[in-house]
XYZ file of C-alpha atoms in Angstrom:
175
model
C 14.456 -7.441 22.109
C 15.420 -4.988 25.032
C 14.413 -5.902 28.308
C 12.773 -2.981 30.668
C 15.625 -1.003 32.361
C 18.498 -1.905 30.271
C 17.993 -0.497 26.586
C 18.937 2.703 25.184
C 17.473 3.913 21.989
C 17.434 6.780 19.463
C 14.100 7.778 18.548
C 14.028 9.968 15.304
C 10.774 10.394 13.565
C 10.398 10.536 9.731
C 10.071 14.083 8.004
C 12.196 16.237 5.748
C 15.493 17.580 7.172
C 18.457 19.693 6.267
C 21.179 18.076 8.636
C 23.322 20.397 10.738
C 27.022 20.564 10.334
C 28.788 19.257 13.272
C 28.932 15.837 14.630
C 29.746 14.194 18.047
C 28.405 10.679 18.191
C 27.047 7.472 16.848
C 23.829 5.870 17.579
C 21.803 2.726 16.037
C 18.377 3.241 14.723
C 15.431 1.500 12.883
C 16.152 0.212 9.142
C 17.003 2.850 6.435
C 18.605 2.609 3.129
C 22.283 3.542 3.056
C 22.072 6.788 1.063
C 21.465 10.476 1.810
C 17.727 10.503 0.707
C 17.197 8.429 3.811
C 18.661 10.793 6.108
C 16.861 13.528 4.527
C 13.648 11.567 5.230
C 14.167 11.971 8.992
C 13.103 14.742 11.367
C 15.951 17.245 12.190
C 15.739 16.203 15.878
C 15.351 13.240 17.630
C 16.129 11.843 21.313
C 17.948 9.178 22.962
C 15.841 7.454 25.512
C 16.092 4.929 28.241
C 13.634 1.830 28.074
C 12.075 1.849 31.612
C 9.170 -0.312 31.154
C 7.368 -2.497 28.585
C 3.668 -3.283 28.784
C 0.868 -4.813 26.909
C -2.226 -2.522 26.291
C -5.844 -3.918 26.491
C -5.965 -4.286 22.760
C -2.819 -6.435 22.688
C -0.613 -3.641 21.421
C 2.813 -3.155 22.891
C 3.597 -0.018 24.693
C 6.887 1.382 26.365
C 7.582 3.594 28.941
C 10.791 5.575 28.322
C 12.744 8.466 29.798
C 14.008 11.115 27.546
C 17.979 11.607 28.060
C 19.001 13.905 25.381
C 17.933 15.691 22.134
C 19.861 14.793 19.031
C 20.259 15.814 15.531
C 20.876 13.002 12.764
C 24.212 14.202 10.659
C 25.065 11.225 8.641
C 23.620 7.562 7.873
C 26.829 5.621 8.473
C 25.278 2.294 7.806
C 22.081 0.869 6.598
C 22.067 -2.793 7.246
C 21.351 -5.004 9.359
C 20.389 -2.022 11.309
C 21.022 1.657 10.626
C 23.733 3.568 12.205
C 23.495 7.297 12.452
C 26.210 9.962 13.435
C 24.539 12.422 15.555
C 25.145 15.973 17.024
C 24.130 16.930 20.626
C 22.421 20.414 20.087
C 22.778 22.732 23.355
C 19.593 23.988 24.883
C 19.413 27.684 25.302
C 18.171 28.804 28.681
C 18.222 32.452 30.147
C 16.318 32.732 33.457
C 14.224 35.724 33.890
C 11.251 37.071 35.899
C 9.109 36.402 32.788
C 10.105 32.757 32.341
C 9.826 32.051 36.074
C 6.164 33.468 36.004
C 5.488 31.337 33.003
C 6.696 28.163 34.605
C 4.638 29.032 37.797
C 1.608 29.557 35.462
C 2.141 26.349 33.671
C 2.149 24.435 36.768
C -1.145 26.053 37.861
C -2.773 25.454 34.708
C -1.453 21.575 34.918
C -2.976 21.346 38.387
C -6.376 22.970 37.108
C -6.299 20.333 34.089
C -5.911 17.573 36.385
C -8.557 18.740 38.707
C -11.109 18.653 35.729
C -9.981 15.291 34.519
C -9.995 12.874 37.485
C -9.554 9.901 35.176
C -5.851 10.849 34.647
C -3.547 8.474 36.422
C -2.085 9.358 39.835
C 1.280 8.493 38.556
C 1.008 11.242 35.702
C -0.087 13.801 38.323
C 2.560 12.701 40.582
C 5.213 13.094 37.868
C 4.170 16.844 37.181
C 5.041 17.667 40.810
C 8.435 16.088 40.618
C 9.550 17.772 37.538
C 11.737 20.861 38.417
C 13.435 21.729 35.313
C 11.373 24.080 33.021
C 12.519 22.322 29.871
C 11.538 18.918 31.321
C 8.123 20.426 32.306
C 7.685 21.547 28.746
C 8.555 18.182 27.291
C 6.121 16.512 29.626
C 3.422 18.891 28.041
C 4.415 18.111 24.842
C 4.240 14.409 25.387
C 1.123 14.216 27.127
C -1.007 17.069 26.121
C -0.123 18.242 22.539
C -2.771 17.581 19.830
C -0.933 15.978 17.083
C 2.277 14.756 15.561
C 3.384 17.848 13.990
C 2.903 19.798 17.455
C 5.123 17.178 19.062
C 7.849 17.585 16.616
C 7.811 21.314 16.930
C 8.358 21.027 20.553
C 10.982 18.672 20.236
C 12.916 20.769 17.682
C 12.770 24.065 19.932
C 16.225 24.358 21.640
C 15.165 27.560 23.391
C 13.697 26.522 26.804
C 11.852 29.781 27.352
C 10.066 29.398 23.958
C 9.320 25.809 24.752
C 7.821 26.721 28.074
C 5.767 29.413 26.504
C 4.261 26.931 23.764
C 3.470 24.532 26.806
C 1.441 27.155 28.551
C -0.223 27.828 25.314
C -1.108 24.306 25.000
C -2.619 24.122 28.584
C -4.893 27.181 28.312
């Protein structure tokens, strides 16, 4: 059991994938069979996260606050037991700054502010977090995590490596 502040994890959701070709690292994941069909059952992109805080919800379920550190692509299932180890690639995000992207980020920030004004029940910490996020990609990831409608939409955000496209999608979510 990891304690708050000192655990790093690889989170990869289950979905069909076609693994990319290059590898750069190894990270442990939840249990899988040691065969290629198990790798194909994973989403094509996951994340390495740092566990910041564990807490118990009112309905007695456990929850965790994590910090996303980096996107990863599962490449090869190296071992299945006692816990799986997956070789991963670290995909590069693409960002070309432009006037259009800057304007989109400004509009996204204004939309988030307007959203919080009409939803006063949103935690102050969440509101503050949006004002502290400077990187456009991180802001889009925040929207994906907190405002997307479903699991599939979150996976689409996660898989998008073009930050300008991710920011546009985040803006669409906030409209």
